[in-house]
CSV table of C-alpha atoms in Angstrom, one decimal:
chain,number,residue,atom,x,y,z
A,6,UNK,CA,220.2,248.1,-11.0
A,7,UNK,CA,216.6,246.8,-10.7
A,8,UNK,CA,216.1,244.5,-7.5
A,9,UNK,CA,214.0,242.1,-9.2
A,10,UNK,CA,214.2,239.7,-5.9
A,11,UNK,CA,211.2,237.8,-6.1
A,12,UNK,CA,212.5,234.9,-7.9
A,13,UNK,CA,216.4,234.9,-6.1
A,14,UNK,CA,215.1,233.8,-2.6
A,15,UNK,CA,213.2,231.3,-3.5
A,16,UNK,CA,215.8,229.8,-6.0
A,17,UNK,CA,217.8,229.6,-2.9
A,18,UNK,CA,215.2,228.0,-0.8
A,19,UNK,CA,213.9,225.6,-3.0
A,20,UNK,CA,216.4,222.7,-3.0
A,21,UNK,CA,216.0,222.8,1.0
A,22,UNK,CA,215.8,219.4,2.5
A,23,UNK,CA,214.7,218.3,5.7
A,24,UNK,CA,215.1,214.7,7.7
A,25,UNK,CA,211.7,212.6,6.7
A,26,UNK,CA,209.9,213.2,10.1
A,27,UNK,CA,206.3,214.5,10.9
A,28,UNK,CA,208.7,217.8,12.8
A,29,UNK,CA,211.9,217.9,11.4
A,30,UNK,CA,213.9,220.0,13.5
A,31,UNK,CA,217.3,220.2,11.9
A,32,UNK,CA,216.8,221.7,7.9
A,33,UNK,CA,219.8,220.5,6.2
A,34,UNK,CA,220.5,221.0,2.4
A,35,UNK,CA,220.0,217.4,0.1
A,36,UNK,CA,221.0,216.9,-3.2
A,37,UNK,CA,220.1,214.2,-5.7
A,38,UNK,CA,221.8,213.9,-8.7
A,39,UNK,CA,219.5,214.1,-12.1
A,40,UNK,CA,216.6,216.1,-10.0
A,41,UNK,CA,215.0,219.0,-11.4
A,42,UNK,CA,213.2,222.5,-10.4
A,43,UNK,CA,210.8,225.1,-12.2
A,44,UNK,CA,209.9,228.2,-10.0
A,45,UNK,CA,207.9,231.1,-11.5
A,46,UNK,CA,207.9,234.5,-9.3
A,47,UNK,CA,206.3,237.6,-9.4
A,48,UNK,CA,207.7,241.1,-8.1
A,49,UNK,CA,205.6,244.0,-7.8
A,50,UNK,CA,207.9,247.3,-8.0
A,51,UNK,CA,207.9,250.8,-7.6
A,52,UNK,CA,210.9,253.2,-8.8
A,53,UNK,CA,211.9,256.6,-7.7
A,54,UNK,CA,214.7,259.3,-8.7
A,55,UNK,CA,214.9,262.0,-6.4
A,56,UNK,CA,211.9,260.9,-4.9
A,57,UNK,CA,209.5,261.2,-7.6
A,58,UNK,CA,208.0,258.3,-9.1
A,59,UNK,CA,209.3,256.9,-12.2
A,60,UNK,CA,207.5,254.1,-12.9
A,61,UNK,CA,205.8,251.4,-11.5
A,62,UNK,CA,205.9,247.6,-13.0
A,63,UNK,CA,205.6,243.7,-12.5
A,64,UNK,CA,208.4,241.1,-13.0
A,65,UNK,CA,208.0,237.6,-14.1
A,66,UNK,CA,210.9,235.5,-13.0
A,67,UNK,CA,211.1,232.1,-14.1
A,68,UNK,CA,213.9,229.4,-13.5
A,69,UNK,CA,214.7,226.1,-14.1
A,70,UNK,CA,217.7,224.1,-12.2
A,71,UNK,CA,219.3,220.8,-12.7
A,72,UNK,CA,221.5,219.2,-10.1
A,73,UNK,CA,224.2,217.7,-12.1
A,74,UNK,CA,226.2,216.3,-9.6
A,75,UNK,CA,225.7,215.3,-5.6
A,76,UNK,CA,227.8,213.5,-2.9
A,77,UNK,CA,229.0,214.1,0.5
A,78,UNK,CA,226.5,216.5,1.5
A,79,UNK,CA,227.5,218.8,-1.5
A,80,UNK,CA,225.2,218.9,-5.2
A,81,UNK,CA,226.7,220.8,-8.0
A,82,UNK,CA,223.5,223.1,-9.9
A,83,UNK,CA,223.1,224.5,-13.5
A,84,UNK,CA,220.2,227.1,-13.7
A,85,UNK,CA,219.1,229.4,-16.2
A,86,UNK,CA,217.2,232.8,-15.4
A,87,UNK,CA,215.0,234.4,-16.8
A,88,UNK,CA,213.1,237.6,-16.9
A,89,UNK,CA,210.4,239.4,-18.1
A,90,UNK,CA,208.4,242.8,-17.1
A,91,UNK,CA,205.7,244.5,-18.1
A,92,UNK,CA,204.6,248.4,-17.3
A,93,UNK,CA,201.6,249.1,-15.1
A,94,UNK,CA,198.9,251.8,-16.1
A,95,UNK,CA,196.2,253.2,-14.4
A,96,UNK,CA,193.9,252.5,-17.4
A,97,UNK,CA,195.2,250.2,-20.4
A,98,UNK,CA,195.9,251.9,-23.3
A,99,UNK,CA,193.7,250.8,-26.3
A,100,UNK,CA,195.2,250.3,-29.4
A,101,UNK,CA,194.0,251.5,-33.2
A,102,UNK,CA,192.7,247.8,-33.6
A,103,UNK,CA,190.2,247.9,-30.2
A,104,UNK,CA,192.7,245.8,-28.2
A,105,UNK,CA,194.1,246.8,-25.2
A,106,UNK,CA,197.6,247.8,-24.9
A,107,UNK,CA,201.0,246.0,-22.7
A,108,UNK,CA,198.9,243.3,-21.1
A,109,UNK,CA,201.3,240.9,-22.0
A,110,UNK,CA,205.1,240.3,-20.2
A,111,UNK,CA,208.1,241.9,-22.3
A,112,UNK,CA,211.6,239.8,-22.4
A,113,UNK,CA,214.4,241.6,-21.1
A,114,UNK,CA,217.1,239.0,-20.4
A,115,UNK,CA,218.6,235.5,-19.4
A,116,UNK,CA,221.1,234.4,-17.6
A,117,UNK,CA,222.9,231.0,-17.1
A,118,UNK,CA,225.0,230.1,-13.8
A,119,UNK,CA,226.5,226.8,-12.1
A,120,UNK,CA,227.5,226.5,-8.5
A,121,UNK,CA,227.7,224.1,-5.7
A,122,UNK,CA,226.0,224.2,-2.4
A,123,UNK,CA,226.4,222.2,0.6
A,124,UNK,CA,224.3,220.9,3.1
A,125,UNK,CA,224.1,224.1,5.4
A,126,UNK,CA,223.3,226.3,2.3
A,127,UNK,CA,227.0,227.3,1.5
A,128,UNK,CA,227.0,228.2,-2.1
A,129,UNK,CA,230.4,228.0,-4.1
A,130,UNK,CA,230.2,230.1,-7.3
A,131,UNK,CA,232.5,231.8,-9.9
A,132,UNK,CA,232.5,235.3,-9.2
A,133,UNK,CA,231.4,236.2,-13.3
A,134,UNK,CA,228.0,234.4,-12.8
A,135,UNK,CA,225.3,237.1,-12.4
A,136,UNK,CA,222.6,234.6,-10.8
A,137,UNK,CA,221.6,233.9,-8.1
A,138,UNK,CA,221.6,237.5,-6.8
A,139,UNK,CA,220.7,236.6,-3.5
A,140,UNK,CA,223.8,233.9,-1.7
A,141,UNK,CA,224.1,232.1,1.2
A,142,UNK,CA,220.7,232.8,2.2
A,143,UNK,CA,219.4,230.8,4.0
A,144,UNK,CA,222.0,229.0,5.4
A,145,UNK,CA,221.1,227.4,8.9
A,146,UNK,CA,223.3,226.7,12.2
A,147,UNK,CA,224.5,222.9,12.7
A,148,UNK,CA,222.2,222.4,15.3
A,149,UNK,CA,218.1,220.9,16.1
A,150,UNK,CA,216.2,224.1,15.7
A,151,UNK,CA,212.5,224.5,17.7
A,152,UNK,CA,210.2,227.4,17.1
A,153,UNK,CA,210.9,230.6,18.2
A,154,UNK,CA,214.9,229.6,17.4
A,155,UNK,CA,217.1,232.4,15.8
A,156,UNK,CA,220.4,232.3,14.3
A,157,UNK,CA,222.5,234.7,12.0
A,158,UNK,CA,224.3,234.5,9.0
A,159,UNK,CA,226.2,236.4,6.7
A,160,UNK,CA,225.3,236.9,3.0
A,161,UNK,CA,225.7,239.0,0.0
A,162,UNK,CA,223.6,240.0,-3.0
A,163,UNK,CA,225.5,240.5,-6.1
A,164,UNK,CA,223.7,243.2,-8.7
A,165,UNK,CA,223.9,243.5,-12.7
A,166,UNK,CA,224.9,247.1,-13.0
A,167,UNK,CA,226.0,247.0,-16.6
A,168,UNK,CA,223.1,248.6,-18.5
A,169,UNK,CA,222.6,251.1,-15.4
A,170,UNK,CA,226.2,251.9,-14.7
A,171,UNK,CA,228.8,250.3,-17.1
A,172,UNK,CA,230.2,247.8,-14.5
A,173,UNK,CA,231.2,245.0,-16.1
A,174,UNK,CA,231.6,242.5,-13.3
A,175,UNK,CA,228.6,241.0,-11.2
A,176,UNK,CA,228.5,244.1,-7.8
A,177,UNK,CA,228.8,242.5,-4.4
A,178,UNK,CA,226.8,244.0,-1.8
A,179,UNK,CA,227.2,242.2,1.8
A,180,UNK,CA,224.8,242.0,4.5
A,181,UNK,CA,224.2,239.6,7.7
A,182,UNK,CA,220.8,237.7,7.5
A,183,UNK,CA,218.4,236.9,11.0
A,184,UNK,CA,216.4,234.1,10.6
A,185,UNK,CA,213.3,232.8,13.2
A,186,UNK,CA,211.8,229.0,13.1
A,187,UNK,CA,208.0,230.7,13.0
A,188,UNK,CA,206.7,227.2,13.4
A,189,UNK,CA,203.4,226.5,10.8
A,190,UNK,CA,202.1,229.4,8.7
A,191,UNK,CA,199.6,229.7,6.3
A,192,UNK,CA,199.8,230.0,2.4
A,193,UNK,CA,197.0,229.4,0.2
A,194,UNK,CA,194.7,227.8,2.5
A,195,UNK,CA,197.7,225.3,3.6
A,196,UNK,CA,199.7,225.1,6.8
A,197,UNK,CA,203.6,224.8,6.6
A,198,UNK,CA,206.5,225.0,8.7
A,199,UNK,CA,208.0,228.6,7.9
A,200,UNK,CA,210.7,230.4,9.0
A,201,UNK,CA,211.2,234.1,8.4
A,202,UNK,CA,215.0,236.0,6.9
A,203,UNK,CA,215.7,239.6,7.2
A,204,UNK,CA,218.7,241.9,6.8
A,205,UNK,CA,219.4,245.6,6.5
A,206,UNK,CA,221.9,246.7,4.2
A,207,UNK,CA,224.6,249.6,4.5
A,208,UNK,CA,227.1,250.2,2.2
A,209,UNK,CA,229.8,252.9,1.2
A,210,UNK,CA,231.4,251.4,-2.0
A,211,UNK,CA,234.9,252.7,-3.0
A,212,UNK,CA,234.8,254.7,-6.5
A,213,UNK,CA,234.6,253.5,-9.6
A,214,UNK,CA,237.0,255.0,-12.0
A,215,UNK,CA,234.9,256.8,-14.9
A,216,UNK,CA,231.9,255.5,-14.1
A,217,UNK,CA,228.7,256.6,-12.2
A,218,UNK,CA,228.7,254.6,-9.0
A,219,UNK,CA,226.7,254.4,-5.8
A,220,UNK,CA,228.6,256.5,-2.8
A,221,UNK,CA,225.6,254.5,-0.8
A,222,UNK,CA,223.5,251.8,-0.9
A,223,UNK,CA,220.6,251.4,2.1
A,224,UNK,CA,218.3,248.5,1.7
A,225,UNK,CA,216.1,246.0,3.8
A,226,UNK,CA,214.8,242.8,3.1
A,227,UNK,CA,212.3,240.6,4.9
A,228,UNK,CA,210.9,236.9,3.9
A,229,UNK,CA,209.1,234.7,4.7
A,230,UNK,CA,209.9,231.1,3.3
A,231,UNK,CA,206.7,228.1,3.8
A,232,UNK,CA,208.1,224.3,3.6
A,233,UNK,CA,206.8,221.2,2.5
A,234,UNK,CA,208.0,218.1,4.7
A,235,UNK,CA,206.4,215.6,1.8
A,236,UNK,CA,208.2,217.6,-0.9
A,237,UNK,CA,211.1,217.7,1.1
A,238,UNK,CA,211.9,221.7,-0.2
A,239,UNK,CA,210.3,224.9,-0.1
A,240,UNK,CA,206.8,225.5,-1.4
A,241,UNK,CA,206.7,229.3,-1.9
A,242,UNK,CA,208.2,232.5,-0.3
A,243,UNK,CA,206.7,235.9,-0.2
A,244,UNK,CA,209.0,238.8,0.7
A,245,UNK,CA,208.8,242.9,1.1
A,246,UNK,CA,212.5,244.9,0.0
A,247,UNK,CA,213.2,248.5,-0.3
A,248,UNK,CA,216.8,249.4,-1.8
A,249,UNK,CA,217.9,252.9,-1.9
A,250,UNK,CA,221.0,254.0,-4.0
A,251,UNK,CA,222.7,257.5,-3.5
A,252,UNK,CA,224.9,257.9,-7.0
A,253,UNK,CA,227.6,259.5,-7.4
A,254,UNK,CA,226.2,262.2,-10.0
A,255,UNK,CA,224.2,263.5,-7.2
A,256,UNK,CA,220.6,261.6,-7.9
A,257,UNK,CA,219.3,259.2,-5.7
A,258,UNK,CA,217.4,256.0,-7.2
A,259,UNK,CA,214.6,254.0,-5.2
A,260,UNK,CA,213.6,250.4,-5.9
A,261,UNK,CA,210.5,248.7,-4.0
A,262,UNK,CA,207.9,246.5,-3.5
A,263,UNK,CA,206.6,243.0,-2.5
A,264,UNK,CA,207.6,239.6,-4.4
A,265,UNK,CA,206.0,236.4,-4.0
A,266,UNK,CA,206.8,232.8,-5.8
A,267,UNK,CA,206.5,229.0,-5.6
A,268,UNK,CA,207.3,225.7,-7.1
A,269,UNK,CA,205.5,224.9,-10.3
A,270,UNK,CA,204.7,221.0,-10.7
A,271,UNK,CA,203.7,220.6,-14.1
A,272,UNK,CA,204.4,217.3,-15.3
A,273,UNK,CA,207.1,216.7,-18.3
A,274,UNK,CA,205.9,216.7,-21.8
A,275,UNK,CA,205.8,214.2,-24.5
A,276,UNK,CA,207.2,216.6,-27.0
A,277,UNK,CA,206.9,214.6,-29.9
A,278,UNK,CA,203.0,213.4,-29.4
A,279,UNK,CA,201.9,216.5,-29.1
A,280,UNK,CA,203.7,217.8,-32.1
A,281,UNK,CA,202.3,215.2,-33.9
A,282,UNK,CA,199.0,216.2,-32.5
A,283,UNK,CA,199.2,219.9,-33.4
A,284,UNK,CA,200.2,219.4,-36.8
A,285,UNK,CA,197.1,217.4,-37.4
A,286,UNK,CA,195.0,219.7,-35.5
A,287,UNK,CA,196.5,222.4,-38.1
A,288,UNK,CA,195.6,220.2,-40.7
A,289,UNK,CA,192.3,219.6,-40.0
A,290,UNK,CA,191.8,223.6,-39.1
A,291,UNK,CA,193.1,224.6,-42.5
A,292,UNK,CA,195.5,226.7,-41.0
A,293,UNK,CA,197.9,227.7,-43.3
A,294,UNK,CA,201.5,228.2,-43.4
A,295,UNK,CA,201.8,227.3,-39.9
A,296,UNK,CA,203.5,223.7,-38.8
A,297,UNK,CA,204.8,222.6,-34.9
A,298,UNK,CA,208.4,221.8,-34.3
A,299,UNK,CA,210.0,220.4,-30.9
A,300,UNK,CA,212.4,222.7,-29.2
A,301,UNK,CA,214.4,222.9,-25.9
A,302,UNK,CA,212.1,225.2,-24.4
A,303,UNK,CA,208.8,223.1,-25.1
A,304,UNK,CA,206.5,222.9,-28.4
A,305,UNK,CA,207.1,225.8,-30.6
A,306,UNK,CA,204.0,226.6,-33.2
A,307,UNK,CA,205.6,228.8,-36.3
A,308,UNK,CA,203.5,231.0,-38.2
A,309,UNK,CA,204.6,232.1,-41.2
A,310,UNK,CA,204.3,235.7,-43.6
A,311,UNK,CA,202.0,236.8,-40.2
A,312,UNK,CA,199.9,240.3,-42.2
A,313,UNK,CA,199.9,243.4,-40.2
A,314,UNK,CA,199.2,246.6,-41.9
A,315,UNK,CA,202.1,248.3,-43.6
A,316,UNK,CA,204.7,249.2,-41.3
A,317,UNK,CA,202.8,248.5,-38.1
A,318,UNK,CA,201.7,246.3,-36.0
A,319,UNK,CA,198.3,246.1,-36.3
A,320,UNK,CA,197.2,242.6,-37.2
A,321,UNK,CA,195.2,242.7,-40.7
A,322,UNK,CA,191.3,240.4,-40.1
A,323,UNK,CA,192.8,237.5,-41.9
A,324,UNK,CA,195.2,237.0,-39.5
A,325,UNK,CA,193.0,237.1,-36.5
A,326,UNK,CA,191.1,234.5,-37.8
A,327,UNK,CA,193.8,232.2,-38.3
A,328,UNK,CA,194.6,233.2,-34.5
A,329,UNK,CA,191.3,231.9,-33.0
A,330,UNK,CA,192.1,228.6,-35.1
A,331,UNK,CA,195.8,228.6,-33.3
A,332,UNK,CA,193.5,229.6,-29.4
A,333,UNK,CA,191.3,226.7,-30.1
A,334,UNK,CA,195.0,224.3,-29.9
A,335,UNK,CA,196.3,226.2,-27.3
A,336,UNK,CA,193.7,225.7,-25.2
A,337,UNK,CA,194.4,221.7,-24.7
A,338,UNK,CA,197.3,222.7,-23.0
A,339,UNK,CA,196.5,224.9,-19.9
A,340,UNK,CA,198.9,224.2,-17.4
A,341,UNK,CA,201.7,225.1,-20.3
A,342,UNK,CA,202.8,229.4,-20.0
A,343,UNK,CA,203.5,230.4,-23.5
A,344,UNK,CA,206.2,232.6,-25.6
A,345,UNK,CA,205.3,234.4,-28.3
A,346,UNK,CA,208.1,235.4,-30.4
A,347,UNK,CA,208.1,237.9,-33.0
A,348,UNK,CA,210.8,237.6,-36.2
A,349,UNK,CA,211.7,240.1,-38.9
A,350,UNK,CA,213.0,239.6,-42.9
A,351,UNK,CA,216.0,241.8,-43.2
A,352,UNK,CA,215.1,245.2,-43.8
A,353,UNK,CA,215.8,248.6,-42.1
A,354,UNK,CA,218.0,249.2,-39.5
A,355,UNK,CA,218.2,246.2,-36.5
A,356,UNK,CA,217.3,248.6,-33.6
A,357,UNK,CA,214.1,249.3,-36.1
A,358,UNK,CA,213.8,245.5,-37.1
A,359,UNK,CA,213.8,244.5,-33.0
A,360,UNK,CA,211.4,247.0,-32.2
A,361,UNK,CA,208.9,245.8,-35.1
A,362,UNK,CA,209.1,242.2,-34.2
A,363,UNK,CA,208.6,243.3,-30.5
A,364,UNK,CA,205.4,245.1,-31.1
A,365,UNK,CA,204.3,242.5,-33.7
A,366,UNK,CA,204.5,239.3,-31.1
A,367,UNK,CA,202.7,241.7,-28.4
A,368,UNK,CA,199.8,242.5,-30.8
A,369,UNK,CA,199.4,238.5,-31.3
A,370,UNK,CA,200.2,238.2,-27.4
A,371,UNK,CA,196.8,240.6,-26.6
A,372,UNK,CA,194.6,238.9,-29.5
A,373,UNK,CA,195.4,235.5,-27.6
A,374,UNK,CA,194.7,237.2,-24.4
A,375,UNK,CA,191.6,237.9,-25.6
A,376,UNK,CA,190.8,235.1,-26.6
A,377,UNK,CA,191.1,233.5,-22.5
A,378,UNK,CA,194.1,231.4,-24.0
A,379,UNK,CA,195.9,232.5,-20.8
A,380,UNK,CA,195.7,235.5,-18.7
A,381,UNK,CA,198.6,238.4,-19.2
A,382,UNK,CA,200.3,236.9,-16.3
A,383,UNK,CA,201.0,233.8,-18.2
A,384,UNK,CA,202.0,235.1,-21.7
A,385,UNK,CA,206.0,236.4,-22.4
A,386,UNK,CA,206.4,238.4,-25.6
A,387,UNK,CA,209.9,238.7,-27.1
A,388,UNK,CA,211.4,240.2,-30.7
A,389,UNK,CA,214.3,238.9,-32.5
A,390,UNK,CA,214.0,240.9,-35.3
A,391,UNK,CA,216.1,239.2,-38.0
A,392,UNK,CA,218.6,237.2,-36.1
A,393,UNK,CA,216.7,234.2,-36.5
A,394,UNK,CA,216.1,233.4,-39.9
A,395,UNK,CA,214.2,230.2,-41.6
A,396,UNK,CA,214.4,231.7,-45.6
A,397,UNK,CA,217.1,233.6,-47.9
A,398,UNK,CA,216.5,237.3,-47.3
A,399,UNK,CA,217.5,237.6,-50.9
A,400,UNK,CA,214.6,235.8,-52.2
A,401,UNK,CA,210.3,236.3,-52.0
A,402,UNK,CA,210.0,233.5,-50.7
A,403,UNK,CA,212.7,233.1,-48.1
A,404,UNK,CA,211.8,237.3,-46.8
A,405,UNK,CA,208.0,235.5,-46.5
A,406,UNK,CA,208.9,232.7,-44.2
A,407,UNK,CA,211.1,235.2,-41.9
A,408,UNK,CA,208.3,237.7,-41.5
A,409,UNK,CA,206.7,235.1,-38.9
A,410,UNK,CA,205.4,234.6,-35.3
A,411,UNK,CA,206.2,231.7,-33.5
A,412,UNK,CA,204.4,230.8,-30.6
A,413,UNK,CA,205.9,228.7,-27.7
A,414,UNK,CA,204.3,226.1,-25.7
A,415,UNK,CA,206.6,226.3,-22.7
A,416,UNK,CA,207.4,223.2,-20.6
A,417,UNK,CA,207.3,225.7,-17.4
């Protein structure tokens, strides 16, 4: 049921294209085949039941899109989303170990989707696909637009609702969007053109047999989207939205907050240098049982039979060390955000096993932290528990290389 907005509007905005002029006046959609995307977001969020605060987080958005297809106008997209969150405190808690405690992002979920979009902003989608939320915004009229220009549009956010309610399906919750051309606006020091989207929402959904539903959903939304005539797409978005749900078994459940996010330029990686290069770095560093692989997401560093004390996650000295070895690599690769993923041997039950190799891959997450390898903001922690394995569970050895933390160089 969680809004997490900040990264849907500007997925939306970001392939916008505009005719190559110093003023271009009519913002058309343009495709080209084989191009590719990387947005990161941030939402800021507040939640309520009954009016009494319930908790109060950030969400890290990132996607990455591939047009697969273009022609007449039209460009057929793959994207994959994904999310992460982390609670905020007043005061950080500090752990047993001196470090501070949920610095670092948690991994909730992904989520993979393909649609096509035409040149006014159209989007065609199957109805299963739970991303983008936000659709058919923006959209703009067929027409030369100058500033102060408004048009309107309808649109619809569709909403995961299965961990919250039960509902299988992707939820569909319409609205009509107003847009203004605002002419140039500033962000980060830059001027763009900019144009601004807002909509109101008010629904009364029909029942949903055995479930707990929403008899009413209230929300607003307003944006503000900054373009970039040399990129030819959107440059960032920042947004405010407030969504209100009145449920069915009498509570009522507030989501809201600001969102901000932009395009991330980071240049593609030579994968298999820089392997080659960390594995000698580990060489020379002595760093033991620890070796560099390539993988889809970017340069992942495994490190194997990772101490903790018994049954926790407390990292023993031996291992920190080793970490401030693995900072010193890290650190040639700034522009890079990182995963760090923790893995279990099978033992115990999973729910036990996931939460172990969740608070395992945080404590490494905070050590790095600490170690100004990248600020929290930049760092996603995520357990696997033992779904993962590199050993036999039924042998020493095999158990030794599962109990590991690997540590992702993502290609953003």
């Amino acid at each position: 049921m969680r809004k997490k907005s900040g990264f849907t509007m500007l997925f939306l905005a970001v392939l916008l294209s505009a005719a190559p002029c110093l003023w271009a006046e009519q913002f058309v959609y343009k495709h080209t085949a084989g191009d590719r995307y990387r947005i990161l977001s941030t939402v800021h969020e507040e939640g309520y039941v009954n009016r009494r605060l319930s908790l109060r987080s950030e969400i890290l958005n990132r996607i990455a899109v591939e047009v697969l297809e273009a022609g007449g106008g039209t460009g057929r997209h793959r994207a994959v989303f994904q999310t992460a969150e982390r609670a905020l405190r007043t005061e950080p808690a500090v752990r047993s170990d001196g470090y501070a405690e949920g610095q670092s992002y948690q991994w909730e979920r992904e989520y993979e989707s393909e649609f096509q979009r035409d040149a006014r902003g159209y989007i065609t989608i199957d109805r299963h696909f739970f991303m983008p939320v936000v659709r058919n915004v923006p959209v703009f009229p067929d027409r030369n637009l100058k500033v102060g220009d408004s048009w309107s549009a309808e649109g619809h956010e569709m909403h995961d609702f299965r961990d919250s309610f039960g509902i299988p399906e992707p939820y569909r919750i319409p609205f009509t969007a107003n847009y203004t051309f605002l002419g140039e606006q500033e962000w980060k020091g830059r001027l763009y053109p900019a144009f601004s989207v807002s909509y109101r929402i008010f629904s009364e959904p029909n029942p949903v047999a055995g479930k707990i539903w929403p008899r009413r959903i209230l929300g607003a939304s307003d944006q503000r989207v900054f373009w970039d005539f040399e990129l030819g797409q959107a440059a960032a978005y920042t947004e405010t939205f407030r969504m209100i749900f009145e449920l069915s078994d009498g509570r009522t459940v507030e989501y809201c907050g600001t969102a901000e996010a932009e395009i991330v330029e980071s240049p593609r990686m030579d994968k298999e240098q820089a392997v080659w290069d960390i594995n000698r770095d580990i060489a020379n560093l002595g760093i033991a049982d620890a070796s560099a692989r390539v993988v889809d997401e970017g340069i992942t560093i495994s490190l194997e039979n990772v101490q903790f004390q018994a049954e926790s996650a407390v990292l023993l000295p031996e291992e920190r060390a080793k970490l401030a070895k693995i900072s010193e690599i890290l650190r040639r690769y700034p522009n890079r955000d990182i995963l760090v993923g923790g893995h279990t041997a099978l033992a115990g039950t999973e729910a036990g096993r996931m939460q172990l190799s969740r608070d395992r891959a945080a404590s490494v997450a905070e050590y790095l932290i600490t170690q100004k390898v990248r600020g929290p903001e930049r760092m996603v922690v995520r357990g696997y528990g033992a779904e993962k394995p590199l050993g036999d569970n039924r042998t020493e050895a095999g158990r030794r290389r599962n109990r590991r933390v690997e540590i992702t160089i993502l290609e953003n």
